[in-house]
Coordinates of C-alpha atoms and ligand atoms in Angstrom, one line a residue:
X1 CA 25.2 13.1 16.2
X2 CA 25.2 10.5 18.9
X3 CA 25.2 6.8 18.0
X4 CA 23.1 4.9 20.5
X5 CA 22.7 1.2 21.4
X6 CA 19.2 0.7 22.7
X7 CA 18.3 -2.3 24.9
X8 CA 15.2 -4.2 23.7
X9 CA 13.5 -7.5 24.1
X10 CA 12.1 -9.8 21.4
X11 CA 8.6 -9.0 20.1
X12 CA 6.4 -11.9 19.3
X13 CA 4.9 -12.5 15.8
X14 CA 7.5 -10.8 13.6
X15 CA 7.4 -13.7 11.2
X16 CA 7.5 -12.6 7.5
X17 CA 4.5 -13.9 5.5
X18 CA 4.0 -14.4 1.8
X19 CA 5.8 -11.1 1.1
X20 CA 7.6 -9.6 4.1
X21 CA 6.1 -8.5 7.5
X22 CA 2.6 -7.0 7.3
X23 CA 0.9 -5.8 10.4
X24 CA -1.6 -3.1 11.4
X25 CA 0.0 0.3 11.2
X26 CA -0.4 0.9 14.9
X27 CA 1.5 -2.3 15.6
X28 CA 4.4 -1.1 13.4
X29 CA 4.2 2.3 15.3
X30 CA 4.4 0.7 18.7
X31 CA 7.5 1.0 20.9
X32 CA 10.6 -0.7 19.3
X33 CA 8.5 -2.7 16.8
X34 CA 9.9 -1.2 13.6
X35 CA 13.4 -0.8 15.1
X36 CA 13.5 -4.5 16.3
X37 CA 12.5 -5.7 12.9
X38 CA 15.0 -3.5 11.0
X39 CA 17.8 -4.6 13.3
X40 CA 16.7 -8.3 12.8
X41 CA 16.9 -7.8 9.0
X42 CA 20.4 -6.2 9.3
X43 CA 21.6 -9.0 11.6
X44 CA 19.9 -11.7 9.5
X45 CA 21.7 -10.7 6.4
X46 CA 25.1 -10.9 8.1
X47 CA 25.3 -7.2 9.0
X48 CA 25.2 -4.2 6.8
X49 CA 28.6 -2.5 7.4
X50 CA 30.0 -1.1 4.2
X51 CA 27.0 -2.2 2.2
X52 CA 24.8 -0.3 -0.4
X53 CA 21.1 -0.6 0.0
X54 CA 18.0 0.8 -1.8
X55 CA 15.2 2.2 0.3
X56 CA 11.7 3.4 -0.5
X57 CA 8.0 2.6 -0.1
X58 CA 4.6 3.1 -1.5
X59 CA 4.0 6.3 0.4
X60 CA 1.3 5.0 2.7
X61 CA 0.7 6.4 6.2
X62 CA 3.9 6.1 8.3
X63 CA 6.1 5.6 5.2
X64 CA 7.8 9.0 5.9
X65 CA 8.5 8.4 9.6
X66 CA 9.7 4.8 9.1
X67 CA 12.1 5.9 6.4
X68 CA 13.8 8.4 8.8
X69 CA 14.1 5.7 11.4
X70 CA 15.6 3.2 8.9
X71 CA 18.1 5.8 7.7
X72 CA 19.3 6.5 11.2
X73 CA 19.6 2.8 12.0
X74 CA 21.4 2.2 8.7
X75 CA 23.9 4.9 9.5
X76 CA 24.4 3.6 13.0
X77 CA 24.9 0.0 11.6
X78 CA 27.6 1.2 9.2
X79 CA 25.8 1.2 5.9
X80 CA 28.1 3.0 3.3
X81 CA 25.5 4.1 0.8
X82 CA 21.7 4.4 0.8
X83 CA 19.9 4.9 -2.5
X84 CA 16.5 6.4 -1.6
X85 CA 13.5 7.3 -3.8
X86 CA 12.7 11.0 -3.7
X87 CA 10.3 11.7 -0.8
X88 CA 10.9 8.2 0.4
X89 CA 8.8 6.8 -2.5
X90 CA 9.5 3.9 -4.8
X91 CA 7.1 1.5 -6.4
X92 CA 8.1 -2.1 -5.7
X93 CA 9.2 -2.9 -9.3
X94 CA 11.1 0.4 -9.4
X95 CA 12.9 -0.6 -6.2
X96 CA 13.8 -4.0 -7.7
X97 CA 15.2 -2.2 -10.7
X98 CA 17.4 0.1 -8.7
X99 CA 18.7 -2.8 -6.6
X100 CA 19.7 -4.6 -9.8
X101 CA 20.9 -1.5 -11.8
X102 CA 23.1 -0.2 -9.0
X103 CA 24.5 -3.7 -8.2
X104 CA 23.6 -3.1 -4.5
X105 CA 23.4 -5.4 -1.5
X106 CA 19.6 -5.4 -1.6
X107 CA 17.0 -3.1 -0.4
X108 CA 14.2 -2.4 2.1
X109 CA 10.7 -1.8 0.7
X110 CA 8.0 -0.3 2.8
X111 CA 4.6 -1.5 1.7
X112 CA 1.5 -3.6 2.6
X113 CA 0.8 -3.7 -1.1
X114 CA -2.9 -3.8 -1.8
X115 CA -4.0 -3.5 1.8
X116 CA -5.5 -0.2 2.8
X117 CA -3.3 2.5 4.3
X118 CA -3.8 4.8 7.3
X119 CA -3.3 4.7 11.1
X120 CA -6.0 2.1 11.4
X121 CA -5.0 0.2 8.3
X122 CA -1.9 -1.8 7.4
X123 CA 1.9 -1.3 7.0
X124 CA 4.6 -3.6 5.9
X125 CA 8.3 -4.0 5.4
X126 CA 10.4 -6.5 3.4
X127 CA 14.0 -7.1 2.5
X128 CA 14.9 -7.8 -1.1
X129 CA 18.1 -9.6 -2.0
X130 CA 20.9 -8.3 -4.3
X131 CA 19.3 -10.1 -7.3
X132 CA 16.4 -7.7 -6.8
X133 CA 13.7 -10.1 -5.5
X134 CA 12.0 -10.7 -2.2
X135 CA 14.2 -12.6 0.2
X136 CA 13.8 -16.4 -0.2
X137 CA 12.7 -18.6 2.7
X138 CA 16.1 -19.3 4.2
X139 CA 16.8 -15.6 4.5
X140 CA 13.4 -14.8 6.0
X141 CA 13.8 -17.7 8.4
X142 CA 17.1 -16.2 9.6
X143 CA 15.5 -12.7 9.9
X144 CA 12.7 -14.3 12.0
X145 CA 15.2 -16.2 14.1
X146 CA 16.9 -12.9 14.9
X147 CA 13.6 -11.3 16.0
X148 CA 13.3 -14.0 18.6
X149 CA 16.7 -13.3 20.3
X150 CA 17.2 -9.6 19.7
X151 CA 18.5 -7.7 22.8
X152 CA 19.6 -4.4 21.3
X153 CA 19.5 -2.2 18.2
X154 CA 21.7 0.6 17.0
X155 CA 20.3 4.0 16.0
X156 CA 21.7 7.5 15.5
X157 CA 20.3 10.5 17.3
X158 CA 19.9 13.0 14.4
X159 CA 17.6 15.4 12.7
X160 CA 15.3 14.2 9.9
X161 CA 17.0 13.9 6.5
X162 CA 15.6 16.1 3.7
X163 CA 14.3 13.6 1.2
X164 CA 12.7 16.1 -1.2
X165 CA 15.8 17.2 -3.1
X166 CA 17.6 15.0 -5.6
X167 CA 21.3 14.6 -4.9
X168 CA 23.7 13.3 -2.3
X169 CA 24.2 14.1 1.4
X170 CA 26.0 12.6 4.3
X171 CA 24.6 11.1 7.5
X172 CA 27.4 10.2 10.0
X173 CA 29.5 8.9 7.2
X174 CA 26.7 7.2 5.3
X175 CA 26.1 8.6 1.8
X176 CA 22.5 9.2 1.1
X177 CA 21.6 9.5 -2.6
X178 CA 18.1 10.7 -3.4
X179 CA 17.0 9.5 -6.8
X180 CA 14.0 10.2 -9.1
X181 CA 11.7 7.2 -8.3
X182 CA 10.3 7.1 -11.9
X183 CA 13.1 7.8 -14.3
X184 CA 15.3 4.6 -14.3
X185 CA 12.3 2.3 -14.3
X186 CA 10.6 4.3 -17.2
X187 CA 13.8 4.2 -19.2
X188 CA 13.9 0.4 -18.7
X189 CA 10.4 0.2 -20.1
X190 CA 11.5 2.0 -23.3
X191 CA 14.1 -0.7 -23.9
X192 CA 11.5 -3.5 -23.6
X193 CA 8.6 -2.3 -25.7
X194 CA 7.9 -0.8 -29.1
X195 CA 7.1 2.7 -27.9
X196 CA 6.7 4.0 -31.5
X197 CA 3.9 1.4 -32.2
X198 CA 2.1 2.3 -28.9
X199 CA 2.5 6.0 -29.7
X200 CA 0.9 5.4 -33.1
X201 CA -1.9 3.5 -31.4
X202 CA -2.8 6.5 -29.2
X203 CA -2.3 8.9 -32.1
X204 CA -4.9 6.9 -34.0
X205 CA -7.6 7.6 -31.3
X206 CA -7.3 4.4 -29.3
X207 CA -8.8 5.1 -25.9
X208 CA -7.3 4.0 -22.6
X209 CA -8.0 4.6 -18.9
X210 CA -5.5 3.7 -16.1
X211 CA -6.7 3.8 -12.5
X212 CA -3.8 4.4 -10.2
X213 CA -6.2 4.1 -7.2
X214 CA -4.5 7.1 -5.4
X215 CA -1.5 4.8 -4.9
X216 CA 2.2 4.9 -6.0
X217 CA 1.8 4.4 -9.7
X218 CA 0.2 7.8 -10.6
X219 CA 3.5 9.6 -11.4
X220 CA 4.9 6.5 -13.2
X221 CA 1.8 6.2 -15.3
X222 CA 1.7 10.0 -16.1
X223 CA 5.4 9.8 -17.2
X224 CA 5.1 6.7 -19.4
X225 CA 1.5 6.8 -20.8
X226 CA 1.1 10.6 -21.1
X227 CA 4.5 12.1 -21.4
X228 CA 6.4 9.4 -23.3
X229 CA 3.6 7.6 -25.2
X230 CA 1.3 10.6 -26.0
X231 CA -1.9 9.3 -24.4
X232 CA -4.2 12.3 -23.7
X233 CA -4.4 14.1 -20.4
X234 CA -7.2 12.4 -18.4
X235 CA -5.9 8.9 -19.3
X236 CA -4.6 8.4 -15.7
X237 CA -7.4 8.4 -13.1
X238 CA -6.8 8.9 -9.4
X239 CA -3.2 9.7 -10.2
X240 CA -2.2 11.7 -7.1
X241 CA -0.8 9.3 -4.4
X242 CA -2.2 9.8 -0.9
X243 CA -1.1 8.2 2.4
X244 CA -4.5 6.5 2.8
X245 CA -5.1 5.8 -0.9
X246 CA -8.0 8.3 -1.0
X247 CA -9.6 6.2 1.8
X248 CA -9.9 3.3 -0.6
X249 CA -8.6 -0.2 -0.9
X250 CA -5.8 -0.1 -3.5
X251 CA -6.4 -3.6 -4.8
X252 CA -7.0 -3.8 -8.6
X253 CA -9.8 -6.3 -8.9
X254 CA -13.5 -6.0 -9.8
X255 CA -14.5 -5.4 -6.2
X256 CA -12.1 -2.6 -5.2
X257 CA -11.7 -1.1 -8.7
X258 CA -15.4 -1.3 -9.4
X259 CA -15.8 2.2 -10.9
X260 CA -13.3 1.3 -13.6
X261 CA -15.1 -2.0 -14.2
X262 CA -18.4 -0.2 -14.4
X263 CA -16.8 2.2 -17.0
X264 CA -15.8 -0.7 -19.3
X265 CA -19.2 -2.3 -19.0
X266 CA -21.0 0.9 -19.8
X267 CA -21.7 2.9 -23.0
X268 CA -18.6 5.1 -22.7
X269 CA -16.2 2.2 -22.4
X270 CA -12.6 2.9 -23.5
X271 CA -10.9 0.4 -25.8
X272 CA -8.7 -0.7 -23.0
X273 CA -8.5 -0.1 -19.2
X274 CA -6.2 -1.2 -16.4
X275 CA -5.4 -0.6 -12.8
X276 CA -2.5 -1.2 -10.4
X277 CA -2.2 -1.5 -6.6
X278 CA -0.7 0.3 -3.6
X279 CA 2.9 -0.4 -4.5
X280 CA 2.6 -0.9 -8.2
X281 CA 3.3 -4.6 -8.6
X282 CA -0.2 -5.8 -9.3
X283 CA -2.4 -5.2 -12.4
X284 CA -5.9 -5.6 -13.6
X285 CA -6.7 -5.8 -17.3
X286 CA -10.1 -4.8 -18.9
X287 CA -11.4 -4.4 -22.4
X288 CA -14.8 -3.1 -23.6
X289 CA -17.3 -5.2 -21.7
X290 CA -14.7 -7.6 -20.4
X291 CA -12.6 -8.3 -17.3
X292 CA -9.6 -10.5 -18.1
X293 CA -8.7 -12.8 -15.3
X294 CA -5.0 -12.6 -14.2
X295 CA -4.6 -16.2 -15.1
X296 CA -5.9 -15.6 -18.7
X297 CA -3.8 -12.4 -18.9
X298 CA -0.7 -14.4 -18.0
X299 CA -1.5 -17.0 -20.7
X300 CA -2.2 -14.4 -23.4
X301 CA 0.9 -12.4 -22.6
X302 CA 3.0 -15.6 -22.8
X303 CA 1.4 -16.5 -26.1
X304 CA 2.0 -13.0 -27.6
X305 CA 5.2 -11.7 -25.8
X306 CA 7.2 -12.2 -29.0
X307 CA 5.4 -9.1 -30.4
X308 CA 7.4 -6.9 -28.1
X309 CA 11.1 -6.2 -28.9
X310 CA 12.5 -7.6 -25.6
X311 CA 10.9 -11.0 -26.2
X312 CA 11.1 -11.2 -29.9
X313 CA 13.3 -14.3 -29.8
X314 CA 10.8 -16.2 -27.7
X315 CA 10.7 -17.1 -24.1
X316 CA 13.1 -19.4 -22.1
X317 CA 10.1 -20.8 -20.2
X318 CA 7.2 -19.7 -18.1
X319 CA 6.0 -20.2 -14.5
X320 CA 2.9 -19.8 -12.4
X321 CA 2.1 -20.2 -8.8
X322 CA 0.3 -23.4 -8.0
X323 CA -3.2 -21.9 -7.4
X324 CA -3.0 -19.9 -10.7
X325 CA -5.1 -21.5 -13.5
X326 CA -3.4 -23.8 -15.8
X327 CA -4.2 -21.6 -18.9
X328 CA -0.5 -20.7 -19.3
X329 CA 0.4 -24.4 -19.2
X330 CA -1.6 -24.8 -22.4
X331 CA 0.5 -22.1 -24.1
X332 CA 3.7 -23.7 -22.9
X333 CA 2.7 -27.1 -24.3
X334 CA 1.7 -25.6 -27.6
X335 CA 5.0 -23.7 -27.9
X336 CA 7.2 -26.3 -26.4
X337 CA 8.2 -24.2 -23.4
X338 CA 9.1 -25.4 -20.0
X339 CA 6.4 -24.5 -17.5
X340 CA 7.1 -24.4 -13.7
X341 CA 4.6 -24.6 -10.9
X342 CA 5.7 -22.8 -7.7
X343 CA 4.2 -22.0 -4.4
X344 CA 2.3 -18.7 -3.9
X345 CA 4.8 -15.9 -3.4
X346 CA 6.9 -14.0 -5.9
X347 CA 10.1 -15.0 -4.1
X348 CA 9.8 -18.5 -5.6
X349 CA 10.2 -17.3 -9.1
X350 CA 13.6 -15.7 -8.3
X351 CA 15.8 -18.8 -8.7
X352 CA 14.1 -19.7 -12.0
X353 CA 14.6 -16.2 -13.4
X354 CA 18.2 -16.0 -12.1
X355 CA 19.0 -19.3 -13.7
X356 CA 17.5 -18.2 -17.1
X357 CA 14.9 -21.0 -17.0
X358 CA 11.9 -18.7 -17.4
X359 CA 11.3 -15.3 -19.0
X360 CA 7.7 -14.6 -17.9
X361 CA 5.8 -15.6 -14.8
X362 CA 2.6 -14.7 -13.0
X363 CA 0.1 -15.4 -10.3
X364 CA -3.7 -15.5 -9.9
X365 CA -3.3 -12.6 -7.4
X366 CA -2.9 -10.2 -10.3
X367 CA 0.9 -10.3 -10.5
X368 CA 2.7 -10.7 -13.8
X369 CA 6.3 -9.9 -14.8
X370 CA 9.4 -10.9 -16.6
X371 CA 13.1 -11.2 -16.1
X372 CA 13.5 -7.4 -16.4
X373 CA 13.2 -7.1 -12.6
X374 CA 12.7 -9.6 -9.8
X375 CA 9.3 -8.4 -8.7
X376 CA 5.9 -8.4 -10.3
X377 CA 5.4 -5.2 -12.3
X378 CA 1.9 -3.9 -12.8
X379 CA 2.7 -1.2 -15.4
X380 CA 5.0 -3.6 -17.3
X381 CA 2.1 -6.0 -17.8
X382 CA -0.1 -3.1 -19.0
X383 CA 2.6 -1.9 -21.4
X384 CA 3.0 -5.5 -22.8
X385 CA -0.8 -5.5 -23.4
X386 CA -0.6 -2.1 -25.1
X387 CA 2.3 -3.4 -27.3
X388 CA 0.3 -6.5 -28.3
X389 CA -2.8 -4.4 -29.0
X390 CA -0.7 -2.0 -31.1
X391 CA 0.6 -4.9 -33.2
X392 CA -2.5 -7.1 -33.4
X393 CA -4.9 -4.1 -33.9
X394 CA -7.8 -6.0 -32.6
X395 CA -10.2 -5.3 -29.6
X396 CA -9.3 -7.0 -26.3
X397 CA -12.4 -9.1 -26.4
X398 CA -11.5 -10.5 -29.9
X399 CA -8.0 -11.3 -28.7
X400 CA -9.2 -13.1 -25.7
X401 CA -11.8 -15.1 -27.5
X402 CA -9.3 -16.0 -30.2
X403 CA -6.9 -17.1 -27.5
X404 CA -9.5 -19.4 -25.9
X405 CA -10.4 -20.8 -29.3
X406 CA -6.8 -21.6 -30.1
X407 CA -5.6 -22.9 -26.7
X408 CA -8.8 -24.0 -24.9
X409 CA -10.4 -22.2 -22.0
X410 CA -9.8 -22.4 -18.2
X411 CA -12.7 -21.0 -16.1
X412 CA -11.4 -19.7 -12.9
X413 CA -12.4 -17.9 -9.7
X414 CA -11.0 -17.4 -6.2
X415 CA -13.3 -17.4 -3.2
X416 CA -12.0 -15.6 -0.1
X417 CA -13.4 -16.2 3.4
X418 CA -11.8 -13.4 5.4
X419 CA -11.1 -13.0 9.1
X420 CA -12.0 -16.5 10.1
X421 CA -10.9 -17.9 13.5
X422 CA -7.5 -19.4 13.4
X423 CA -8.9 -22.5 15.3
X424 CA -11.6 -23.0 12.6
X425 CA -9.0 -22.7 9.9
X426 CA -6.8 -25.3 11.6
X427 CA -9.8 -27.7 12.0
X428 CA -10.7 -27.3 8.4
X429 CA -7.2 -28.0 7.1
X430 CA -6.5 -30.9 9.4
X431 CA -9.8 -32.4 8.4
X432 CA -8.9 -32.0 4.7
X433 CA -5.4 -33.4 5.2
X434 CA -6.8 -36.5 7.0
X435 CA -9.3 -37.0 4.2
X436 CA -6.9 -36.8 1.3
X437 CA -5.8 -40.4 1.0
X438 CA -9.4 -41.6 1.0
X439 CA -10.4 -39.2 -1.7
X440 CA -8.1 -40.4 -4.5
X441 CA -9.9 -42.6 -7.0
X442 CA -13.3 -42.0 -5.3
X443 CA -16.2 -40.0 -6.6
X444 CA -17.1 -36.4 -5.8
X445 CA -20.2 -34.9 -7.3
X446 CA -20.3 -37.5 -10.0
X447 CA -16.6 -37.0 -11.0
X448 CA -13.5 -39.1 -10.2
X449 CA -11.0 -37.6 -7.9
X450 CA -7.8 -38.1 -9.9
X451 CA -5.3 -36.6 -7.4
X452 CA -5.6 -35.2 -3.9
X453 CA -2.5 -34.0 -2.2
X454 CA -0.7 -31.2 -0.3
X455 CA 1.6 -29.3 -2.6
X456 CA 5.4 -29.4 -1.8
X457 CA 7.7 -27.5 -4.0
X458 CA 11.1 -28.9 -4.9
X459 CA 13.1 -25.9 -6.2
X460 CA 14.9 -27.3 -9.3
X461 CA 17.7 -24.7 -9.0
X462 CA 18.8 -24.9 -5.4
X463 CA 17.1 -28.2 -4.3
X464 CA 15.3 -26.6 -1.4
X465 CA 11.9 -28.0 -0.4
X466 CA 8.9 -25.9 0.7
X467 CA 6.1 -28.0 2.0
X468 CA 2.5 -27.4 3.1
X469 CA 1.9 -25.0 0.2
X470 CA -1.8 -25.7 -0.3
X471 CA -4.2 -28.7 -0.7
X472 CA -5.3 -29.6 -4.2
X473 CA -7.8 -31.9 -5.7
X474 CA -8.0 -32.6 -9.4
X475 CA -11.2 -34.1 -10.9
X476 CA -11.9 -35.9 -14.1
X477 CA -13.0 -33.6 -16.9
X478 CA -10.4 -30.9 -16.1
X479 CA -11.7 -29.7 -12.7
X480 CA -9.4 -28.5 -9.9
X481 CA -10.0 -27.2 -6.4
X482 CA -7.2 -25.7 -4.3
X483 CA -7.4 -24.7 -0.6
X484 CA -4.8 -22.5 1.2
X485 CA -4.5 -19.9 3.8
X486 CA -3.4 -16.4 2.8
X487 CA 0.0 -15.3 4.0
X488 CA -0.6 -11.5 3.6
X489 CA -3.5 -10.8 5.9
X490 CA -3.1 -8.9 9.2
X491 CA -6.1 -10.0 11.1
X492 CA -7.4 -13.6 11.7
X493 CA -7.1 -16.1 8.9
X494 CA -8.2 -15.8 5.3
X495 CA -9.2 -19.0 3.6
X496 CA -8.7 -19.0 -0.2
X497 CA -10.5 -21.5 -2.3
X498 CA -9.4 -21.6 -6.0
X499 CA -11.9 -23.1 -8.5
X500 CA -10.9 -24.1 -12.0
X501 CA -12.6 -25.9 -14.9
X502 CA -10.6 -26.6 -18.1
X503 CA -12.1 -27.5 -21.4
X504 CA -11.1 -27.7 -25.1
X505 CA -14.7 -27.4 -26.3
X506 CA -14.7 -24.5 -28.9
X507 CA -18.2 -23.6 -27.8
X508 CA -16.8 -22.7 -24.3
X509 CA -15.8 -19.2 -25.5
X510 CA -19.5 -18.3 -25.0
X511 CA -20.1 -20.1 -21.7
X512 CA -20.8 -18.2 -18.5
X513 CA -18.1 -18.5 -15.9
X514 CA -20.3 -18.3 -12.8
X515 CA -22.5 -21.1 -14.1
X516 CA -19.6 -23.3 -15.1
X517 CA -18.0 -22.9 -11.7
X518 CA -21.1 -23.2 -9.5
X519 CA -21.0 -27.0 -9.1
X520 CA -17.3 -26.9 -8.2
X521 CA -18.0 -24.2 -5.5
X522 CA -20.6 -26.5 -3.9
X523 CA -18.2 -29.4 -4.0
X524 CA -15.5 -27.3 -2.4
X525 CA -17.8 -26.4 0.5
X526 CA -18.9 -30.0 0.9
X527 CA -15.5 -31.6 0.9
X528 CA -13.9 -29.1 3.2
X529 CA -16.9 -28.4 5.4
X530 CA -16.5 -24.7 5.0
X531 CA -20.0 -23.7 6.2
X532 CA -20.1 -26.4 8.9
X533 CA -16.7 -25.4 10.4
X534 CA -16.5 -21.7 9.8
X535 CA -20.2 -20.8 9.8
X536 CA -19.7 -18.9 6.5
X537 CA -22.2 -19.7 3.9
X538 CA -20.7 -17.4 1.2
X539 CA -17.3 -16.0 0.5
X540 CA -16.6 -12.3 1.4
X541 CA -14.8 -11.7 -1.9
X542 CA -14.9 -13.5 -5.2
X543 CA -11.9 -12.5 -7.2
Ligands
G16_601 C1 1.7 -11.0 -2.3 C2 2.8 -11.9 -2.9 C3 2.2 -12.7 -4.1 C4 1.0 -13.5 -3.6 C5 0.0 -12.5 -3.0 C6 -1.1 -13.2 -2.3 O1 1.3 -10.0 -3.3 O2 3.9 -11.1 -3.4 O3 3.2 -13.5 -4.5 O4 0.4 -14.1 -4.6 O5 0.6 -11.8 -2.0 O6 -0.7 -14.0 -1.3 P1 -1.6 -14.7 -0.2 O7 -2.5 -15.5 -1.0 O8 -0.7 -15.5 0.7 O9 -2.4 -13.6 0.5 P2 1.4 -8.5 -2.9 O10 0.9 -7.8 -4.1 O11 0.5 -8.4 -1.7 O12 2.8 -8.2 -2.6

């Protein structure tokens, strides 16, 4: 086996976004692209000689080839020990768990999350730190800096490693340990939740459907819901992972998981339904006739987490990303908990979790998790819901309505304008930025603009500052509009507009969300000039 040093030149645009580097698959497959980025990660974290790393991905197209390249590069760069999910597969939360459990030096996760997979779709790669979470901004900045000066990478000339058999092997002095991707994570779940209570729930005829969307969670869901909790065969839908996610878009929301939403809205609705995404970190929650928004789900989980064994002593605190609705803030206020507002991106929760300041956190983008790992964990959220339902013994709809009645209701929607020209996006944001000082105290749609600013996050643990994290306006009467650009898209710019109305009116449990938010949507268009600047008169997606 020959170790080679290959000359290369920097490749433009290898800047990690909200969660690692995501690009079209063909870009990742182009000459030196993957190799350059992997070497930049290795260099950016101070070299990998003698280190132990975790490696796995969501199984999308090119996962298998990329893993082999990374293994050969890891061996050539002196990695001592690689822990790899069998077949090169690991869900993102399972990878985080392995990084933590094995006290490693971090891991490489191959995924473009909820983006479609295939040669004409998307691929991604990110580095997670030894604490288990996505690399924070100072680390990703160093990795990016490395991509701009890289002149060579190291790789071994070797045959493919067999990833199908559990156990250890050697690659030029590097120990490769193939582990069951499901087992350790599923065992962890048993320590957190009341599996007996959930088993009794299923034994009593409670019906549940989980849509794995042909993505990574199928085997995890079969093991936990069916094998360990006794849910009947047929509970897991689309449970066989495929490299192109069955040709679908593995994003658990009412648009891309429409068949499941149609099921809960129809006559054969199960008591509870849920879905997860490409790499298993997102979740969608549904009850009979009801879609629970991620922001409401976060609030309800925070209010009821004490019903699960792991959280029985209460929560240290909670956190949400800035654009996420403030529903969880109401729970925090009622329970006397600290509540943190972070920028979009799971990496920003890491310090708060490590410091023990929060136990549960979540985002409007369908991510929720706790301090059990350092990633969002779709199946964890679904299990906590099941635990709560098993104890409360009430339908999902009743639980949600009771929650709104107790804490107040936050109406919430996100409008996405996809693939807009970068220049239009820049014009729109610079216009908004310029307008901010003049908006405060003025009137907009008959309401007073109470605040208008661009969000900067001051990390209370390490003192770092992350600026330009979204423009936000708050309006009298509980309204809020947030504008930001997505950091996960691979083509053009995606404008996200987040609309929120908050009310304490008990009658609001019966109000229609679309009607409540319509005036705010018109205001958002007006104040930012969305139609005027981008030519778009309607969003591509309402989430
Ligand atoms: C990623 C990040 C999340 C973020 C989401 C949306 O999720 O991990 O923290 O909320 O993207 O980000 P953006 O609005 O910038 O597109 P995932 O599930 O794609 O890893």
